[in-house]
Tab-separated table of C-alpha atoms and ligand atoms in Angstrom:
chain	number	residue	atom	x	y	z
A	1	MET	CA	4.862	33.083	22.201
A	2	THR	CA	1.771	30.758	22.241
A	3	THR	CA	1.888	27.523	23.743
A	4	PRO	CA	0.544	25.352	21.074
A	5	GLU	CA	-2.887	23.532	21.644
A	6	VAL	CA	-2.820	19.934	21.646
A	7	THR	CA	-6.201	18.280	20.279
A	8	LEU	CA	-5.462	14.442	20.937
A	9	ILE	CA	-2.809	12.910	23.362
A	10	LEU	CA	-2.187	9.361	22.984
A	11	LYS	CA	-0.541	8.992	26.581
A	12	ASP	CA	1.703	6.510	28.531
A	13	PRO	CA	2.259	3.929	25.880
A	14	ALA	CA	4.796	1.320	26.937
A	15	GLU	CA	6.920	2.150	23.862
A	16	THR	CA	6.265	4.188	20.770
A	17	LEU	CA	7.953	3.016	17.523
A	18	THR	CA	8.846	6.160	15.547
A	19	CYS	CA	10.420	4.574	12.895
A	20	ILE	CA	13.306	7.518	12.934
A	21	PRO	CA	16.650	5.289	13.276
A	22	SER	CA	19.530	6.387	15.496
A	23	PRO	CA	22.793	4.537	16.091
A	24	GLY	CA	21.641	1.906	18.195
A	25	ASN	CA	17.873	2.633	17.820
A	26	PRO	CA	17.442	0.913	14.477
A	27	ILE	CA	13.304	1.608	14.962
A	28	GLY	CA	13.483	4.898	16.910
A	29	ARG	CA	12.322	3.120	19.955
A	30	VAL	CA	11.107	5.418	22.284
A	31	SER	CA	10.202	3.955	26.001
A	32	GLN	CA	6.438	5.780	27.152
A	33	GLY	CA	6.309	7.939	24.535
A	34	SER	CA	3.130	9.857	24.497
A	35	ILE	CA	2.342	11.706	21.146
A	36	ALA	CA	0.816	15.250	21.007
A	37	ILE	CA	-0.892	15.955	18.342
A	38	GLN	CA	-2.650	19.503	16.691
A	39	GLY	CA	-5.446	19.019	13.980
A	40	ALA	CA	-4.236	16.604	11.772
A	41	ARG	CA	-0.615	16.797	12.498
A	42	ILE	CA	2.140	15.748	15.480
A	43	LEU	CA	3.447	18.392	17.267
A	44	GLY	CA	5.942	16.016	19.535
A	45	VAL	CA	6.717	12.317	21.202
A	46	ASP	CA	8.279	12.104	24.574
A	47	ARG	CA	6.894	11.429	28.134
A	48	PHE	CA	4.249	12.712	29.197
A	49	ASP	CA	5.532	15.157	31.892
A	50	GLN	CA	7.730	16.700	29.630
A	51	LEU	CA	5.011	16.847	26.811
A	52	ALA	CA	2.634	18.843	29.653
A	53	GLN	CA	5.535	20.861	30.035
A	54	LYS	CA	5.909	22.289	26.494
A	55	TYR	CA	1.983	22.374	25.121
A	56	ASP	CA	-1.267	23.596	26.238
A	57	LEU	CA	-3.264	20.175	27.132
A	58	SER	CA	-6.375	21.920	28.542
A	59	GLY	CA	-8.444	21.248	25.271
A	60	ALA	CA	-6.977	17.727	24.369
A	61	GLN	CA	-8.827	14.716	24.001
A	62	ILE	CA	-6.595	12.456	26.164
A	63	LEU	CA	-6.843	8.140	24.897
A	64	ASP	CA	-5.304	6.451	27.943
A	65	CYS	CA	-2.663	4.121	25.691
A	66	THR	CA	-1.322	2.469	29.085
A	67	GLY	CA	1.163	-0.924	28.316
A	68	LYS	CA	0.213	-0.345	24.332
A	69	ILE	CA	2.672	0.031	21.697
A	70	LEU	CA	2.533	2.768	19.227
A	71	ALA	CA	3.567	2.857	15.441
A	72	PRO	CA	2.956	4.757	12.540
A	73	GLY	CA	-0.157	4.050	10.462
A	74	PHE	CA	0.901	1.584	7.518
A	75	VAL	CA	1.634	2.188	4.290
A	76	ASP	CA	0.952	-0.061	2.033
A	77	ALA	CA	2.038	0.985	-1.384
A	78	HIS	CA	0.997	-1.283	-3.847
A	79	THR	CA	-2.334	-2.968	-4.798
A	80	HIS	CA	-4.956	-3.716	-6.890
A	81	VAL	CA	-7.673	-2.993	-4.366
A	82	VAL	CA	-10.751	-1.537	-6.827
A	83	PHE	CA	-12.058	-4.553	-9.065
A	84	GLY	CA	-14.918	-6.583	-9.594
A	85	GLY	CA	-16.144	-9.456	-8.856
A	86	SER	CA	-13.931	-12.512	-6.880
A	87	ARG	CA	-11.801	-15.077	-8.709
A	88	VAL	CA	-12.243	-16.938	-5.264
A	89	ARG	CA	-13.284	-20.583	-7.831
A	90	GLU	CA	-10.019	-20.024	-9.785
A	91	TYR	CA	-8.004	-19.313	-6.317
A	92	ALA	CA	-9.875	-22.814	-4.808
A	93	LEU	CA	-9.536	-24.986	-7.894
A	94	ARG	CA	-5.860	-23.878	-8.172
A	95	MET	CA	-5.439	-25.989	-5.008
A	96	THR	CA	-5.586	-29.065	-7.192
A	97	HIS	CA	-5.930	-28.434	-10.645
A	98	THR	CA	-3.077	-26.831	-13.428
A	99	PRO	CA	-4.244	-23.255	-14.993
A	100	ALA	CA	-4.927	-25.077	-18.472
A	101	GLU	CA	-7.048	-27.450	-16.235
A	102	ILE	CA	-8.943	-24.830	-14.760
A	103	ARG	CA	-9.227	-22.949	-18.441
A	104	ALA	CA	-10.580	-26.181	-19.184
A	105	LEU	CA	-13.400	-26.450	-16.657
A	106	GLY	CA	-14.721	-23.133	-18.492
A	107	VAL	CA	-13.796	-20.661	-15.445
A	108	PRO	CA	-12.126	-17.843	-16.462
A	109	THR	CA	-9.071	-16.793	-15.145
A	110	GLY	CA	-6.373	-13.753	-14.142
A	111	ILE	CA	-6.262	-10.480	-15.393
A	112	THR	CA	-8.901	-11.410	-18.208
A	113	ALA	CA	-11.278	-12.832	-16.024
A	114	SER	CA	-11.271	-9.525	-13.601
A	115	MET	CA	-11.207	-7.342	-16.368
A	116	GLU	CA	-14.479	-8.936	-17.734
A	117	MET	CA	-15.924	-8.401	-13.782
A	118	THR	CA	-14.625	-4.774	-13.829
A	119	ARG	CA	-16.060	-3.671	-16.694
A	120	ALA	CA	-19.543	-5.480	-15.703
A	121	ALA	CA	-19.428	-3.627	-12.725
A	122	SER	CA	-20.949	0.002	-11.907
A	123	GLU	CA	-19.159	2.516	-10.283
A	124	ASP	CA	-20.823	2.437	-7.637
A	125	GLU	CA	-20.623	-1.452	-7.067
A	126	LEU	CA	-16.992	-0.773	-7.608
A	127	PHE	CA	-17.176	1.902	-4.791
A	128	HIS	CA	-18.481	-0.245	-2.567
A	129	SER	CA	-16.935	-2.987	-2.974
A	130	ALA	CA	-13.184	-1.563	-2.874
A	131	ALA	CA	-14.482	0.320	0.497
A	132	SER	CA	-15.046	-2.359	2.288
A	133	ARG	CA	-11.956	-3.898	2.256
A	134	LEU	CA	-10.099	-0.595	2.501
A	135	ALA	CA	-11.981	-0.709	5.728
A	136	ALA	CA	-10.783	-3.658	6.803
A	137	MET	CA	-7.330	-2.554	6.218
A	138	LEU	CA	-7.722	0.075	8.214
A	139	ARG	CA	-8.898	-2.385	10.890
A	140	HIS	CA	-4.851	-3.900	10.476
A	141	GLY	CA	-3.359	-0.592	10.892
A	142	THR	CA	-2.706	0.469	7.006
A	143	THR	CA	-3.866	4.667	6.839
A	144	THR	CA	-2.327	5.265	3.352
A	145	VAL	CA	-3.122	3.022	0.156
A	146	GLU	CA	-2.174	3.149	-3.003
A	147	SER	CA	-4.988	1.713	-5.538
A	148	LYS	CA	-4.021	1.076	-9.188
A	149	SER	CA	-6.591	1.154	-12.229
A	150	GLY	CA	-5.714	-2.059	-14.651
A	151	TYR	CA	-8.726	-4.016	-14.998
A	152	GLY	CA	-10.743	-1.573	-17.306
A	153	LEU	CA	-7.940	-1.751	-20.355
A	154	SER	CA	-10.450	0.818	-22.423
A	155	LEU	CA	-10.387	4.235	-21.559
A	156	ALA	CA	-14.270	4.828	-20.473
A	157	HIS	CA	-13.416	1.841	-17.935
A	158	GLU	CA	-9.826	2.866	-16.575
A	159	LEU	CA	-11.075	6.370	-16.291
A	160	LYS	CA	-14.536	4.493	-14.233
A	161	MET	CA	-11.502	2.520	-12.083
A	162	LEU	CA	-10.125	5.854	-11.447
A	163	ARG	CA	-12.914	7.674	-10.635
A	164	VAL	CA	-13.614	5.092	-8.063
A	165	ASN	CA	-10.219	6.173	-6.418
A	166	ARG	CA	-11.183	9.667	-6.594
A	167	ARG	CA	-14.488	9.005	-4.820
A	168	LEU	CA	-12.147	6.365	-2.377
A	169	GLN	CA	-9.808	9.690	-1.432
A	170	HIS	CA	-12.565	12.472	-0.715
A	171	HIS	CA	-14.693	9.809	1.309
A	172	PRO	CA	-15.430	11.622	4.684
A	173	GLU	CA	-13.238	10.334	6.963
A	174	ARG	CA	-14.631	9.411	10.364
A	175	ARG	CA	-15.036	11.781	13.322
A	176	ARG	CA	-14.844	10.617	17.001
A	177	ASN	CA	-18.425	9.208	18.272
A	178	GLU	CA	-20.305	9.821	14.697
A	179	VAL	CA	-20.247	6.574	14.033
A	180	PRO	CA	-20.574	3.034	15.764
A	181	PRO	CA	-17.010	1.390	16.229
A	182	GLN	CA	-16.093	-0.831	12.906
A	183	SER	CA	-18.146	0.730	10.199
A	184	LYS	CA	-17.426	0.890	7.305
A	185	ASP	CA	-17.286	4.821	6.768
A	186	ALA	CA	-13.439	5.340	7.739
A	187	LEU	CA	-10.924	4.881	4.922
A	188	PRO	CA	-7.274	5.436	4.521
A	189	HIS	CA	-5.952	7.939	2.691
A	190	ILE	CA	-5.489	6.683	-1.164
A	191	VAL	CA	-2.772	7.496	-3.890
A	192	SER	CA	-4.212	6.730	-7.473
A	193	THR	CA	-2.178	5.112	-10.061
A	194	PHE	CA	-3.002	4.953	-13.617
A	195	LEU	CA	-1.896	1.413	-14.944
A	196	GLY	CA	-3.770	1.228	-18.203
A	197	ALA	CA	-0.903	-1.120	-19.442
A	198	HIS	CA	-1.349	-4.071	-16.818
A	199	ALA	CA	-2.376	-6.803	-19.677
A	200	PHE	CA	-3.266	-6.559	-23.606
A	201	PRO	CA	-7.451	-6.067	-23.787
A	202	PRO	CA	-8.293	-9.450	-25.961
A	203	ASP	CA	-10.150	-6.747	-28.504
A	204	THR	CA	-7.465	-4.790	-29.684
A	205	SER	CA	-3.830	-5.297	-31.242
A	206	PRO	CA	-0.972	-4.640	-28.799
A	207	GLU	CA	0.780	-1.614	-31.178
A	208	SER	CA	-2.801	-0.102	-31.075
A	209	TYR	CA	-3.360	-0.709	-27.307
A	210	VAL	CA	-0.187	1.409	-26.679
A	211	ASP	CA	-1.109	4.191	-29.215
A	212	GLU	CA	-4.284	4.533	-27.246
A	213	ILE	CA	-2.508	4.063	-23.910
A	214	ILE	CA	-0.300	7.336	-24.925
A	215	HIS	CA	-2.989	9.635	-26.975
A	216	GLN	CA	-5.944	8.616	-25.307
A	217	MET	CA	-5.753	7.554	-21.686
A	218	ILE	CA	-2.868	9.371	-20.476
A	219	PRO	CA	-4.513	12.910	-21.580
A	220	ALA	CA	-7.854	11.916	-20.257
A	221	VAL	CA	-6.384	10.887	-16.926
A	222	VAL	CA	-4.222	13.798	-16.529
A	223	ALA	CA	-6.772	16.684	-17.612
A	224	GLN	CA	-9.025	15.026	-14.918
A	225	TYR	CA	-6.687	14.764	-12.082
A	226	LEU	CA	-7.417	11.346	-11.622
A	227	ALA	CA	-4.099	9.866	-11.288
A	228	GLU	CA	-0.360	10.555	-9.273
A	229	PHE	CA	1.490	7.867	-10.926
A	230	CYS	CA	1.689	5.853	-14.155
A	231	ASP	CA	2.680	1.987	-14.235
A	232	VAL	CA	3.607	-0.399	-17.214
A	233	TYR	CA	3.499	-3.868	-15.941
A	234	ILE	CA	6.684	-5.508	-17.937
A	235	ASP	CA	7.108	-8.857	-18.076
A	236	GLU	CA	6.349	-11.886	-20.959
A	237	GLY	CA	3.517	-12.028	-22.767
A	238	TYR	CA	2.754	-8.687	-21.051
A	239	PHE	CA	4.750	-5.326	-22.408
A	240	ASN	CA	7.847	-5.697	-23.907
A	241	LEU	CA	10.752	-3.111	-22.645
A	242	GLU	CA	10.097	-0.673	-25.892
A	243	GLN	CA	6.752	-0.533	-25.500
A	244	ALA	CA	6.750	0.278	-21.722
A	245	ARG	CA	9.281	2.962	-22.522
A	246	ARG	CA	6.980	4.652	-25.174
A	247	VAL	CA	4.448	4.525	-22.443
A	248	LEU	CA	6.109	5.932	-19.732
A	249	SER	CA	8.169	8.627	-21.407
A	250	ALA	CA	4.545	9.829	-22.431
A	251	ALA	CA	3.521	10.029	-19.092
A	252	ARG	CA	6.661	11.430	-17.522
A	253	GLU	CA	5.862	14.139	-20.184
A	254	THR	CA	2.428	15.328	-18.272
A	255	GLY	CA	4.073	15.094	-15.157
A	256	LEU	CA	2.696	11.754	-13.706
A	257	LYS	CA	5.620	9.878	-11.461
A	258	LEU	CA	6.659	6.307	-12.540
A	259	LYS	CA	5.977	2.933	-11.469
A	260	ILE	CA	6.975	-0.411	-13.096
A	261	HIS	CA	5.921	-4.171	-12.536
A	262	ALA	CA	9.350	-5.453	-13.133
A	263	ASP	CA	11.116	-8.822	-13.009
A	264	GLN	CA	7.934	-10.564	-11.611
A	265	TYR	CA	8.394	-13.965	-14.085
A	266	SER	CA	11.729	-12.588	-16.296
A	267	ALA	CA	14.387	-10.432	-16.068
A	268	LEU	CA	13.432	-8.103	-19.349
A	269	GLY	CA	15.259	-5.208	-18.050
A	270	GLY	CA	12.313	-3.666	-16.035
A	271	ALA	CA	14.284	-2.297	-12.882
A	272	GLU	CA	17.254	-1.177	-15.331
A	273	LEU	CA	13.964	1.298	-17.217
A	274	ALA	CA	13.016	2.017	-13.760
A	275	ALA	CA	16.602	3.310	-12.936
A	276	GLU	CA	16.996	4.865	-16.390
A	277	LEU	CA	13.816	6.873	-16.225
A	278	GLY	CA	13.935	7.702	-12.404
A	279	ALA	CA	10.814	5.516	-11.314
A	280	VAL	CA	9.509	6.043	-7.816
A	281	SER	CA	9.741	2.695	-7.326
A	282	ALA	CA	9.964	-1.087	-9.487
A	283	ASP	CA	7.920	-3.851	-8.311
A	284	HIS	CA	7.957	-7.489	-7.379
A	285	LEU	CA	11.645	-8.237	-8.331
A	286	ASN	CA	11.796	-11.761	-7.972
A	287	HIS	CA	14.289	-12.265	-11.306
A	288	THR	CA	16.227	-9.067	-10.302
A	289	THR	CA	20.204	-9.237	-11.078
A	290	PRO	CA	22.813	-8.377	-7.986
A	291	ALA	CA	23.487	-5.115	-10.786
A	292	ALA	CA	20.044	-4.556	-11.674
A	293	MET	CA	19.895	-3.907	-7.753
A	294	ARG	CA	22.998	-1.620	-7.704
A	295	LYS	CA	21.604	0.586	-10.479
A	296	LEU	CA	18.274	0.798	-8.606
A	297	ALA	CA	20.150	1.841	-4.888
A	298	ASN	CA	21.934	4.167	-6.660
A	299	ALA	CA	18.868	5.770	-9.114
A	300	GLY	CA	17.260	6.067	-5.539
A	301	VAL	CA	14.161	3.648	-6.620
A	302	VAL	CA	12.413	2.326	-4.033
A	303	GLY	CA	12.227	-1.424	-4.336
A	304	VAL	CA	8.383	-2.779	-3.534
A	305	LEU	CA	7.963	-6.526	-2.349
A	306	MET	CA	4.911	-8.467	-2.045
A	307	PRO	CA	5.525	-11.442	-0.004
A	308	LEU	CA	1.889	-12.555	0.262
A	309	ILE	CA	1.417	-12.300	-3.912
A	310	ASP	CA	3.887	-14.728	-4.075
A	311	PHE	CA	2.994	-17.122	-1.552
A	312	ALA	CA	-0.884	-16.953	-3.178
A	313	VAL	CA	0.489	-17.848	-7.061
A	314	ARG	CA	3.469	-20.075	-5.549
A	315	HIS	CA	5.710	-18.078	-7.114
A	316	PRO	CA	8.922	-20.841	-8.187
A	317	GLN	CA	11.611	-17.428	-7.919
A	318	ALA	CA	11.371	-16.105	-4.071
A	319	PHE	CA	12.965	-11.924	-4.408
A	320	ASP	CA	16.147	-11.715	-2.821
A	321	ALA	CA	15.121	-9.319	0.167
A	322	ARG	CA	18.932	-9.925	1.839
A	323	ALA	CA	20.876	-8.731	-1.101
A	324	MET	CA	18.396	-5.410	-2.354
A	325	LEU	CA	18.869	-4.677	1.561
A	326	ASP	CA	22.821	-4.951	1.587
A	327	ALA	CA	23.049	-3.102	-2.147
A	328	GLY	CA	21.590	-0.638	0.019
A	329	MET	CA	18.387	0.104	-2.012
A	330	THR	CA	15.152	1.400	0.333
A	331	ILE	CA	12.575	-1.336	0.154
A	332	ALA	CA	9.001	-0.793	0.697
A	333	LEU	CA	6.763	-4.099	1.542
A	334	ALA	CA	3.226	-4.162	0.327
A	335	THR	CA	-0.116	-6.452	0.292
A	336	ASP	CA	-0.706	-6.151	-3.762
A	337	ILE	CA	-4.364	-7.212	-2.551
A	338	CYS	CA	-5.942	-8.262	-5.999
A	339	PRO	CA	-8.486	-10.463	-7.299
A	340	GLY	CA	-5.448	-13.213	-7.448
A	341	GLY	CA	-3.825	-12.705	-4.063
A	342	TRP	CA	-6.643	-11.252	-1.415
A	343	THR	CA	-4.725	-10.112	1.672
A	344	GLU	CA	-5.547	-6.775	3.966
A	345	SER	CA	-3.135	-7.389	6.454
A	346	MET	CA	0.507	-5.266	6.243
A	347	GLN	CA	1.217	-7.654	9.470
A	348	LEU	CA	0.642	-10.823	7.849
A	349	VAL	CA	3.342	-9.460	5.033
A	350	MET	CA	5.774	-8.632	7.647
A	351	GLN	CA	5.581	-11.751	9.038
A	352	PHE	CA	5.991	-13.423	5.745
A	353	ALA	CA	8.921	-10.814	5.190
A	354	CYS	CA	10.782	-11.790	8.341
A	355	ARG	CA	10.357	-15.886	8.421
A	356	VAL	CA	10.358	-16.110	4.302
A	357	HIS	CA	13.136	-13.754	3.308
A	358	GLY	CA	15.565	-12.464	6.126
A	359	PHE	CA	14.239	-9.012	6.969
A	360	SER	CA	14.847	-8.261	11.248
A	361	PRO	CA	11.564	-7.444	12.953
A	362	GLU	CA	12.625	-3.856	12.764
A	363	GLU	CA	13.170	-3.604	8.917
A	364	ALA	CA	10.160	-5.022	7.867
A	365	LEU	CA	8.118	-2.377	10.122
A	366	PHE	CA	10.594	0.284	8.588
A	367	ALA	CA	9.373	-1.284	4.969
A	368	ALA	CA	5.690	-1.414	6.138
A	369	THR	CA	6.090	2.441	7.368
A	370	VAL	CA	8.571	4.718	5.936
A	371	GLY	CA	9.727	2.255	3.244
A	372	GLY	CA	5.756	2.147	1.816
A	373	ALA	CA	6.184	5.997	1.849
A	374	ARG	CA	8.986	6.779	-0.082
A	375	ALA	CA	7.365	4.235	-2.707
A	376	LEU	CA	4.709	7.018	-3.195
A	377	ALA	CA	7.069	9.618	-2.863
A	378	LEU	CA	5.493	10.798	0.000
A	379	GLN	CA	7.650	12.996	3.198
A	380	ASP	CA	4.302	13.693	5.194
A	381	ARG	CA	3.729	10.157	6.368
A	382	GLY	CA	5.324	6.815	7.624
A	383	ALA	CA	7.434	7.531	11.022
A	384	LEU	CA	6.305	9.884	14.089
A	385	ALA	CA	8.246	13.098	13.981
A	386	PRO	CA	6.829	16.985	14.589
A	387	GLY	CA	5.132	17.952	11.427
A	388	LEU	CA	3.970	14.703	10.055
A	389	ARG	CA	0.541	13.628	9.742
A	390	ALA	CA	-0.880	12.139	12.540
A	391	ASP	CA	-1.611	8.643	10.965
A	392	VAL	CA	-0.854	6.423	14.003
A	393	GLN	CA	-2.024	2.930	15.182
A	394	VAL	CA	-2.040	1.375	18.913
A	395	TRP	CA	-1.092	-2.171	19.107
A	396	ASP	CA	-2.211	-4.274	21.749
A	397	ILE	CA	0.612	-6.602	22.395
A	398	PRO	CA	3.646	-7.099	24.998
A	399	SER	CA	6.355	-6.333	22.968
A	400	PHE	CA	6.763	-5.017	19.709
A	401	GLU	CA	8.321	-8.680	18.298
A	402	ASP	CA	5.070	-9.853	18.774
A	403	VAL	CA	3.477	-8.066	15.797
A	404	ILE	CA	5.906	-10.592	13.688
A	405	TYR	CA	5.444	-13.688	16.131
A	406	ARG	CA	1.831	-14.052	16.339
A	407	LEU	CA	1.348	-15.660	13.013
A	408	GLY	CA	-2.406	-14.309	11.494
A	409	HIS	CA	-2.821	-11.766	14.526
A	410	ASN	CA	-4.578	-8.649	14.012
A	411	ALA	CA	-2.612	-6.859	17.220
A	412	VAL	CA	-4.218	-3.711	16.082
A	413	LEU	CA	-6.706	-2.278	18.976
A	414	GLY	CA	-7.385	1.264	17.429
A	415	VAL	CA	-6.158	3.922	14.561
A	416	VAL	CA	-5.427	7.345	14.318
A	417	LEU	CA	-6.001	9.057	10.730
A	418	ASN	CA	-4.966	12.073	10.277
A	419	GLY	CA	-5.227	13.050	14.023
A	420	GLN	CA	-8.867	11.930	14.737
A	421	ILE	CA	-9.516	8.542	15.827
A	422	ALA	CA	-10.878	6.423	13.030
A	423	TRP	CA	-11.231	3.464	14.695
A	424	GLY	CA	-10.788	1.410	17.903
A	425	LYS	CA	-12.431	-1.243	19.502
A	426	GLY	CA	-12.650	-0.464	23.841
A	427	LEU	CA	-10.362	2.565	23.618
A	428	ASP	CA	-10.091	4.215	26.469
A	429	VAL	CA	-11.118	8.058	26.090
B	1	ZN	ZN1	0.566	-5.117	-8.807
């Protein structure tokens, strides 16, 4: 038997958070747990002298992580990161004006405003603006991002958005020293979601739009392999339960996995539908009842919670994360970066989850990594263990809890993506 050859080793950190719980160790802390990587996969997490006995380190690039903390890359499982233009004017006016007053000023608002700006943007423009946001997300430790369509709301423009996702997926990941630090070349891995059922476009009737989604959009998306998930926004003024059931059933027939924007402003039964149809995740859940939480837990549907979009829109009804965790649901945290609430930082999401919604620091990190991976049905990431993708962030903070203590701070010193150093400021290689 030959000794496995290590290609990269993250050496001698103060602590590694594997996110693999064990009794008395909810976040899988390994004191001085160096990480040995072969190609794009993790070989082992152990003390350096132990790894040196097991593996051939002769050809390994060594990254000195003395005093640092290592964690899995964040998995941001709900975003609208591809969009045209900006709604900064609407957002700024919201500080002092009601939505009706803003519309009276002639400022376009909401999903319709983003639809118009996204339709007006070229595929290139959408690609470059999303890539710039995604590069910033990577610098905040995020290595996998779900990206939804849903601002096109017509066959041509929905496909355009999804082609941008595909281009972002195939973007060449940065290799060591090939481009200067802080370049926009390294991007997180992208998971693509078709969200044609985000809202009703103004230029067609709701029923004919549902037909267009089912008979034109879903077949085209599937034929061109443009998405892995189909999502529907169920709420007052958006898609009702019957329309959602039709769209999601059609999507499921084609093999697309399912997600639902559920219970954000009203409880129309979106969470129950997610449980009934075997959706991978139900997202938002501000108005979800305890009975529905139990259904989600029993059906294994991941609850995706997004504290910063609720902050950005001053949502009147906080989701009850504690009740969901206690009901046995798997929870994922996500940014929901979108034109209505712009954040690139999963660390900030964790800070709000802990202080506002009662997560422990360990629960928040688990939800931001393992939870995110489960919300995307990905088994190969979210934790640090042999065989998993080598997506690792290096934190320059004295203790794990500093990541939720230092509000607005970016603890990330470097990011390893697919076993390659994708970004780093002053990393000693
Ligand atoms: Zn959303």
